[in-house]
mmCIF file of C-alpha atoms and ligand atoms in Angstrom:
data_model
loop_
_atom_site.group_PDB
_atom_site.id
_atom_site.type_symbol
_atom_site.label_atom_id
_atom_site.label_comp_id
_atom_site.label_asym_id
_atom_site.label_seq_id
_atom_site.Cartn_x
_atom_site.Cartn_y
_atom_site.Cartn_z
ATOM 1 C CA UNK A 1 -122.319 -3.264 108.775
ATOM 2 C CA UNK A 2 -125.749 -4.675 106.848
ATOM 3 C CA UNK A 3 -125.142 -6.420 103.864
ATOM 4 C CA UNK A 4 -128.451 -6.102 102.155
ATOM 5 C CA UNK A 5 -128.998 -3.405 100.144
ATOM 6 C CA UNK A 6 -130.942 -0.540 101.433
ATOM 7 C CA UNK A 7 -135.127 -1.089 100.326
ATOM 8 C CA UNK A 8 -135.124 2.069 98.571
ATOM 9 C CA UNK A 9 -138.368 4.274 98.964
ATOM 10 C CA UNK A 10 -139.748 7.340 98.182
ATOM 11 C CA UNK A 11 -139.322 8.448 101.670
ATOM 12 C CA UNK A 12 -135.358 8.026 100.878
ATOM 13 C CA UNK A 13 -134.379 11.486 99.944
ATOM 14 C CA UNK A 14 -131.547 11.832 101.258
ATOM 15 C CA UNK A 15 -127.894 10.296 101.752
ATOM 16 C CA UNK A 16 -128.008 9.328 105.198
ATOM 17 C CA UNK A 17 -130.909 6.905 104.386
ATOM 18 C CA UNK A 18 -127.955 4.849 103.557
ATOM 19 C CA UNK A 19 -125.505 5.263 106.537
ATOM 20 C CA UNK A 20 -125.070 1.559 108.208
ATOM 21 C CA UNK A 21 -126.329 -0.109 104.922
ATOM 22 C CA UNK A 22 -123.765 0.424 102.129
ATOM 23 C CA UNK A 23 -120.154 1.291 102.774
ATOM 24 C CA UNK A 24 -119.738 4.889 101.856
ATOM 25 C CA UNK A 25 -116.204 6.650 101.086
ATOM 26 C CA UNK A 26 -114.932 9.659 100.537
ATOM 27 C CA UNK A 27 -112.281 10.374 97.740
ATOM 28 C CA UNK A 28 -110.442 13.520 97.598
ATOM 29 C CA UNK A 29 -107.127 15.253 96.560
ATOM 30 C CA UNK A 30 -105.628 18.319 95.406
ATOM 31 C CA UNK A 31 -106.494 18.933 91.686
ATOM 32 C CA UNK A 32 -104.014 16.508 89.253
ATOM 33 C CA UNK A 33 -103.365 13.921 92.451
ATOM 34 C CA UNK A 34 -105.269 11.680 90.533
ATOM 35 C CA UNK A 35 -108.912 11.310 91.904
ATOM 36 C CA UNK A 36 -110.090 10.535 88.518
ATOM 37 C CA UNK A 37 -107.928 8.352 87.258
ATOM 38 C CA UNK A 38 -108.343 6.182 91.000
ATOM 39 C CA UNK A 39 -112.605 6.464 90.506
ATOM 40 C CA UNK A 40 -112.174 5.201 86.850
ATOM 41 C CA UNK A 41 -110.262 2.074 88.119
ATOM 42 C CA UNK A 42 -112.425 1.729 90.957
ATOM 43 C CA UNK A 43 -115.191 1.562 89.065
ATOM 44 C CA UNK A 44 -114.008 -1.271 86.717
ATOM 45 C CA UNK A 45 -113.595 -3.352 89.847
ATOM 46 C CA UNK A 46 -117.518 -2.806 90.123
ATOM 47 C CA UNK A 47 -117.462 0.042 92.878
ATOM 48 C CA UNK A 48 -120.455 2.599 92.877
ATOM 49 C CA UNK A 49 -118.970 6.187 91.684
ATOM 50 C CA UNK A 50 -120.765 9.236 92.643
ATOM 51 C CA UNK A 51 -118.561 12.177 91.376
ATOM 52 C CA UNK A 52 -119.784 15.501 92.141
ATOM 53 C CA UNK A 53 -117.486 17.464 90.308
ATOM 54 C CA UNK A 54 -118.746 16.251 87.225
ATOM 55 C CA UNK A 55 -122.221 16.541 88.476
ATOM 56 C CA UNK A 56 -121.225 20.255 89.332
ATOM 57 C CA UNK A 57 -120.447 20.712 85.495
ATOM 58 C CA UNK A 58 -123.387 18.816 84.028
ATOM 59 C CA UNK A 59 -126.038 21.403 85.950
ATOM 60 C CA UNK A 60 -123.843 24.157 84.685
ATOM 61 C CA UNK A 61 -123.596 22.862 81.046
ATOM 62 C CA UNK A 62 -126.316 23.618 78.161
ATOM 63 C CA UNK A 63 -129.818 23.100 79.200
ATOM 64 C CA UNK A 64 -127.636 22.016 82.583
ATOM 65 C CA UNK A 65 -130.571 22.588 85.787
ATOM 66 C CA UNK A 66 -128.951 25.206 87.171
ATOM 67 C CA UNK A 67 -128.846 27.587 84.024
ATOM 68 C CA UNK A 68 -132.275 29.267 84.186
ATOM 69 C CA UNK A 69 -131.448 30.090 88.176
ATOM 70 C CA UNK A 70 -127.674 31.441 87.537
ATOM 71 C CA UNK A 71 -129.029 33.922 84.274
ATOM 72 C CA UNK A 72 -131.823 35.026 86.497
ATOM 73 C CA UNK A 73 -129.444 36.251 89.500
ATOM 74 C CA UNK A 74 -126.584 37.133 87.743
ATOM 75 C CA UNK A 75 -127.622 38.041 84.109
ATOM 76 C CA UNK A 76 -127.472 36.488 80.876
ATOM 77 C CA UNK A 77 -123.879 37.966 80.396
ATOM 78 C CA UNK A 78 -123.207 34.869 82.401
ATOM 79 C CA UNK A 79 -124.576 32.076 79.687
ATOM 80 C CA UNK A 80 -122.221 31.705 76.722
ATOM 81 C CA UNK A 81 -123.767 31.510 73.514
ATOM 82 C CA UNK A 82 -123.978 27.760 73.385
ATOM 83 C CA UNK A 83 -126.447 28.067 76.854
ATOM 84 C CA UNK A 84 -123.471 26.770 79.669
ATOM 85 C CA UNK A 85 -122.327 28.756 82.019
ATOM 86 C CA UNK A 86 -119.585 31.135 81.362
ATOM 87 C CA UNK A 87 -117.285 30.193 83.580
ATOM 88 C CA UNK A 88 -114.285 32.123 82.804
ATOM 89 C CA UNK A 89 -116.352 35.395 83.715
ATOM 90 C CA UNK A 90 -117.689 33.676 86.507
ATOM 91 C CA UNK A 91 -113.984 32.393 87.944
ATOM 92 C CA UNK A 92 -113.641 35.805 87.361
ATOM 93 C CA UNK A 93 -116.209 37.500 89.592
ATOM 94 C CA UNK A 94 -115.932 34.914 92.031
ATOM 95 C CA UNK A 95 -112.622 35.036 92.995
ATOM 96 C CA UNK A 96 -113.026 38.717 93.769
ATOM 97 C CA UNK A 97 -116.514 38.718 95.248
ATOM 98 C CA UNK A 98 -117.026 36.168 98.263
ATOM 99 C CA UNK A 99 -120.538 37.471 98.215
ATOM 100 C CA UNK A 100 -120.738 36.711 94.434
ATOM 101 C CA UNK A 101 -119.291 33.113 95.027
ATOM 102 C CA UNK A 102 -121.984 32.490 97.978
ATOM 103 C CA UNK A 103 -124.478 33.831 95.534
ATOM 104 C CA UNK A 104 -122.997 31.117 93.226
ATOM 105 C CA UNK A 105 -123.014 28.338 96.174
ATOM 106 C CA UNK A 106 -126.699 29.070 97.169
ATOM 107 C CA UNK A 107 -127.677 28.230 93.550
ATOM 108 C CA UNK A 108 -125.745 25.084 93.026
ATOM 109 C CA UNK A 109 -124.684 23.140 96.247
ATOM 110 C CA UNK A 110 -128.430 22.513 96.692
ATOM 111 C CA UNK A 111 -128.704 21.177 93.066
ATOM 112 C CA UNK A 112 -125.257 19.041 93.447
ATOM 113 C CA UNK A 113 -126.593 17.308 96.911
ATOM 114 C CA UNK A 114 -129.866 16.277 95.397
ATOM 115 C CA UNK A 115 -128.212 14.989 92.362
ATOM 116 C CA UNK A 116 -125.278 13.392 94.426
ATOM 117 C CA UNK A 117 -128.262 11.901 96.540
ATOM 118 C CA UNK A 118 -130.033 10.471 93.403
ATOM 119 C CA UNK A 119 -127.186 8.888 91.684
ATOM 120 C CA UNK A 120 -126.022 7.196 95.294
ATOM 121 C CA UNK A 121 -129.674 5.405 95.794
ATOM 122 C CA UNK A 122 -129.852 4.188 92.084
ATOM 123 C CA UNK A 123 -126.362 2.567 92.220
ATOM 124 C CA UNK A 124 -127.327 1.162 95.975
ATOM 125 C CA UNK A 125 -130.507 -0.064 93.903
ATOM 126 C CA UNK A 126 -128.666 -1.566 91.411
ATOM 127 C CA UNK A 127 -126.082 -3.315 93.864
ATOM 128 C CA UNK A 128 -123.201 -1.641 94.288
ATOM 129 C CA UNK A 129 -121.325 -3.072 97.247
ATOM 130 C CA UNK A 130 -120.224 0.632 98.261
ATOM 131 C CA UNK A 131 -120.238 3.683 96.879
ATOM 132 C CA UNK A 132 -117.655 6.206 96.417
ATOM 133 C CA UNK A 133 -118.081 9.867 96.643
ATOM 134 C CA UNK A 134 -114.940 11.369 94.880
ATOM 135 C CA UNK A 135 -115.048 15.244 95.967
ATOM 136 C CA UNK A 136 -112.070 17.723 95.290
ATOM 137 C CA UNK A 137 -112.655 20.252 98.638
ATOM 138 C CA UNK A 138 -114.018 17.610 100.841
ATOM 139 C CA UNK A 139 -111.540 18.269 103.362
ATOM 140 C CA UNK A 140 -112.371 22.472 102.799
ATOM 141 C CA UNK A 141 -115.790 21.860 103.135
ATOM 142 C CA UNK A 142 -116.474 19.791 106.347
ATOM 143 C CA UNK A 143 -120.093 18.928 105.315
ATOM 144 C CA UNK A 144 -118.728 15.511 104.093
ATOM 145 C CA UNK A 145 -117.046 13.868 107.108
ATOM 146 C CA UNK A 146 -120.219 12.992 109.450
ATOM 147 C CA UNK A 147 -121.739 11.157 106.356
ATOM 148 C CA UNK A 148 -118.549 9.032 105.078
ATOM 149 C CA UNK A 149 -117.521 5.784 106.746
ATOM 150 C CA UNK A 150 -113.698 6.309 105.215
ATOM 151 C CA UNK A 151 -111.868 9.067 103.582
ATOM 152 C CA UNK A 152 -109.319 8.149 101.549
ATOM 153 C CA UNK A 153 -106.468 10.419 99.843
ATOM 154 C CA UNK A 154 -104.884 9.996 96.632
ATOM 155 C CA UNK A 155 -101.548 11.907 97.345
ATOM 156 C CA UNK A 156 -98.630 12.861 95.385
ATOM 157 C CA UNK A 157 -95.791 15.806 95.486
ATOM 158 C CA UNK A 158 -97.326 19.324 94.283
ATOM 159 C CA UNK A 159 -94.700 18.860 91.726
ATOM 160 C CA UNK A 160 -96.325 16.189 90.388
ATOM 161 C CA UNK A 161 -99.368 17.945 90.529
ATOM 162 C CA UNK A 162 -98.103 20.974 88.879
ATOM 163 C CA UNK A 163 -96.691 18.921 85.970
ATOM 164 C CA UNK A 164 -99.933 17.002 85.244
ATOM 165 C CA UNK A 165 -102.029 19.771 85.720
ATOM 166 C CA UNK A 166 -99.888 21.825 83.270
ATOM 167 C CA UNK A 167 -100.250 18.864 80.535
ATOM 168 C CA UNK A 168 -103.724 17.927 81.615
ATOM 169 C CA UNK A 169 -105.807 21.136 81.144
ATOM 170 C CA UNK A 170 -102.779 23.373 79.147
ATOM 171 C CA UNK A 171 -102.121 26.225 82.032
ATOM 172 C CA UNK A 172 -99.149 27.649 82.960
ATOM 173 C CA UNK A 173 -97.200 26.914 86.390
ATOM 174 C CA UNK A 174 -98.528 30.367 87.527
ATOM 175 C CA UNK A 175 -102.147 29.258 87.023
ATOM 176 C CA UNK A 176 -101.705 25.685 88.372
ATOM 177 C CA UNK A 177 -99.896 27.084 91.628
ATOM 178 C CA UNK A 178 -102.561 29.569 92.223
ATOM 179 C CA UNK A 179 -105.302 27.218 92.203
ATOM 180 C CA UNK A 180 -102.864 25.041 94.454
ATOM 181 C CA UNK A 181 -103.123 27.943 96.847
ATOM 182 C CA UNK A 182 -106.430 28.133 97.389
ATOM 183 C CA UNK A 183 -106.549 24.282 98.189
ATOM 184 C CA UNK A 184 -106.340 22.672 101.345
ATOM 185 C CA UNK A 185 -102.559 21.414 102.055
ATOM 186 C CA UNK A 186 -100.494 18.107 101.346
ATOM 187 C CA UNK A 187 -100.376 17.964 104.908
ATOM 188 C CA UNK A 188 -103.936 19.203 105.958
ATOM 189 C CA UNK A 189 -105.576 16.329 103.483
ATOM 190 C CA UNK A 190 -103.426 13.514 105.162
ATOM 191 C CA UNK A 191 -103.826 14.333 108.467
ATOM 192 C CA UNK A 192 -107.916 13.622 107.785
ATOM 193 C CA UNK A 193 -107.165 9.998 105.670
ATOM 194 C CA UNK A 194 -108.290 6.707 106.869
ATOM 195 C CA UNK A 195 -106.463 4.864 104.028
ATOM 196 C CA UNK A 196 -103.823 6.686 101.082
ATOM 197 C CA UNK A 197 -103.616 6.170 97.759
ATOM 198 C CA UNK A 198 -99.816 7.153 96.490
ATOM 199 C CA UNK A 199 -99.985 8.274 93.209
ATOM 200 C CA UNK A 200 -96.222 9.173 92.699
ATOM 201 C CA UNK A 201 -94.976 6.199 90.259
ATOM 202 C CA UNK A 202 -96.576 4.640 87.266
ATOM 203 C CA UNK A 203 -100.121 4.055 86.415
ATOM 204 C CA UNK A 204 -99.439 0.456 86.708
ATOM 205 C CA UNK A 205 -98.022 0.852 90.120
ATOM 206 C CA UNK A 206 -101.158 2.680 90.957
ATOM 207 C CA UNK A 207 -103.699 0.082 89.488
ATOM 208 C CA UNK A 208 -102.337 -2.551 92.236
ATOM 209 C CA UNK A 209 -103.241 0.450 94.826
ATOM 210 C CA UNK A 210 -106.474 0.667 93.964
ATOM 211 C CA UNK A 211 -106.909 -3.048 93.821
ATOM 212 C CA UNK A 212 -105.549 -3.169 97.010
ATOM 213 C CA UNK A 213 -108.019 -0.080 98.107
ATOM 214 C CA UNK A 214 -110.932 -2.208 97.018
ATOM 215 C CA UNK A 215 -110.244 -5.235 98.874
ATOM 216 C CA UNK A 216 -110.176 -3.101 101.986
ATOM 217 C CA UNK A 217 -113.193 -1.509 101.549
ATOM 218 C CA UNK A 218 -115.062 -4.967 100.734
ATOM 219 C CA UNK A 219 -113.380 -6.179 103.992
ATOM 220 C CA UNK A 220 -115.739 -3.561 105.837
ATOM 221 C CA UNK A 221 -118.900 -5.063 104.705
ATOM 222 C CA UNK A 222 -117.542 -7.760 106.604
ATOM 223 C CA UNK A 223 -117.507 -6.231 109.921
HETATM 224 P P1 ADP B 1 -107.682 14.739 89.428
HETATM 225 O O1 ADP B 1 -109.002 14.094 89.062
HETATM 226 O O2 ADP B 1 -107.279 14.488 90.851
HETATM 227 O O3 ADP B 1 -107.605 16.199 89.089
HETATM 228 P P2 ADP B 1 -106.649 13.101 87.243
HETATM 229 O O4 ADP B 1 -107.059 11.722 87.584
HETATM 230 O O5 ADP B 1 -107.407 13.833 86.189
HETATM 231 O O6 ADP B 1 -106.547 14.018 88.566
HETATM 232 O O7 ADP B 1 -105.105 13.053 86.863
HETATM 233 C C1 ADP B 1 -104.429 14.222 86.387
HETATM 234 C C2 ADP B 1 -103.664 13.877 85.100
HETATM 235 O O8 ADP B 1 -102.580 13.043 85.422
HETATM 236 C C3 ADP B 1 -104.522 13.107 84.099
HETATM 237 O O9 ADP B 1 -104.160 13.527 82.804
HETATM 238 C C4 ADP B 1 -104.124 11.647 84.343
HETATM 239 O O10 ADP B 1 -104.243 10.872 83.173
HETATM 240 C C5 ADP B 1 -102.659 11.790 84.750
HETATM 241 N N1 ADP B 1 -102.222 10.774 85.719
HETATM 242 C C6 ADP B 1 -102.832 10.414 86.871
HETATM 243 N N2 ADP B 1 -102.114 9.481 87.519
HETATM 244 C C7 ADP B 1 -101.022 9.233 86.770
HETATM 245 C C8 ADP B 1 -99.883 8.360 86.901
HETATM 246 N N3 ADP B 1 -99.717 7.553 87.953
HETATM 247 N N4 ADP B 1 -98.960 8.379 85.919
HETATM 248 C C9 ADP B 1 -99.115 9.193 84.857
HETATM 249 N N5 ADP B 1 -100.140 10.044 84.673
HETATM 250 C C10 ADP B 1 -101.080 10.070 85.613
#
């Protein structure tokens, strides 16, 4: 594995410029495992953070890039009044139309790869010594796994999940558990890690994980 940073160019437009140059991980884990909280740490121990979930809200906030595109294939009943997306309706038509949802996919994965791709070369640019990709469906969507070096997992019980979840973002158990359904499993996401992050105990407990993490990763720059 190169140590020097990648000479970014123009010619650089995509993430696999930086395959072999910069160590790149995956992060993933069901929703409330505590992806989030791991990136936040990780990134006060200097690590690179690309997070595409919140890039998949910033093109769908106001003025967001993907706007414009969404009103003018699904209408303007869409767009809440402040100019986001109105994502209630569109949870809504999505989860009953798979043709509606691939619709919505067409629009935005494009947006949320060149974005991803962006962010990744600036913090290679501004030397990162890896980068981490935190995405919640890696493991659902497959398009990840050629590009990463190492996936890790942050993994706790789905009753921890459920219970975070619940105080996190105020839904019920019903609404937590259905989204939890529609995930990949415990089991599934394991079976794919390189390294796991257990997220069971106390946030102190899991701050000596993630230190722990990031001395592992650094140790692959060394091979
Ligand atoms: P994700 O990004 O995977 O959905 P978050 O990092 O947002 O998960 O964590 C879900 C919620 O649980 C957040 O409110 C977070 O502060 C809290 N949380 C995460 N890890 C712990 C922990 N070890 N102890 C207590 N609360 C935690």
């Amino acid at each position: 594995m190169a140590t020097a940073a990648t000479k970014s160019t123009t010619e650089q437009s995509n993430l696999s410029a930086l395959k072999g140059h910069i160590p790149l991980i995956g992060l993933t884990g069901g929703i409330g495992s505590g992806k989030t909280t791991v990136s936040d740490l990780l990134a006060k121990l200097g690590a690179g953070i690309v997070d595409t979930d919140l890039i998949a809200h910033q093109i769908t906030a106001p003025n967001g890039v993907a706007i414009s595109l969404i009103e003018k294939q699904f209408g303007s009943e869409f767009i809440a009044a402040d100019g986001a997306l109105n994502r209630e309706k569109m949870r809504t038509l999505i989860f009953n139309s798979p043709e509606a949802r691939k619709s919505l996919e067409t629009i935005t994965h494009p947006l949320i790869r060149q974005e991803t791709a962006r962010q990744a070369l600036q913090l290679n640019k501004d030397g990162a010594p890896y980068l981490v990709f935190v995405v919640p469906l890696l493991i659902e969507s497959g398009s990840w796994k050629d590009l990463i070096d190492r996936l890790v997992v942050v993994d706790c019980t789905k009753e921890t999940q459920i219970k975070r979840v619940m105080q996190r973002s105020n839904l019920t158990q019903e609404e937590v558990e259905r989204i939890l359904a529609a995930q990949a499993s415990r089991e599934e996401r394991l079976k794919h890690a390189d390294l796991v992050i257990e997220n069971q105990g106390s946030l102190k407990k899991l701050e000596a994980e993630v230190e722990n993490l990031h001395q592992k990763i650094l140790q692959i720059l060394k091979e």
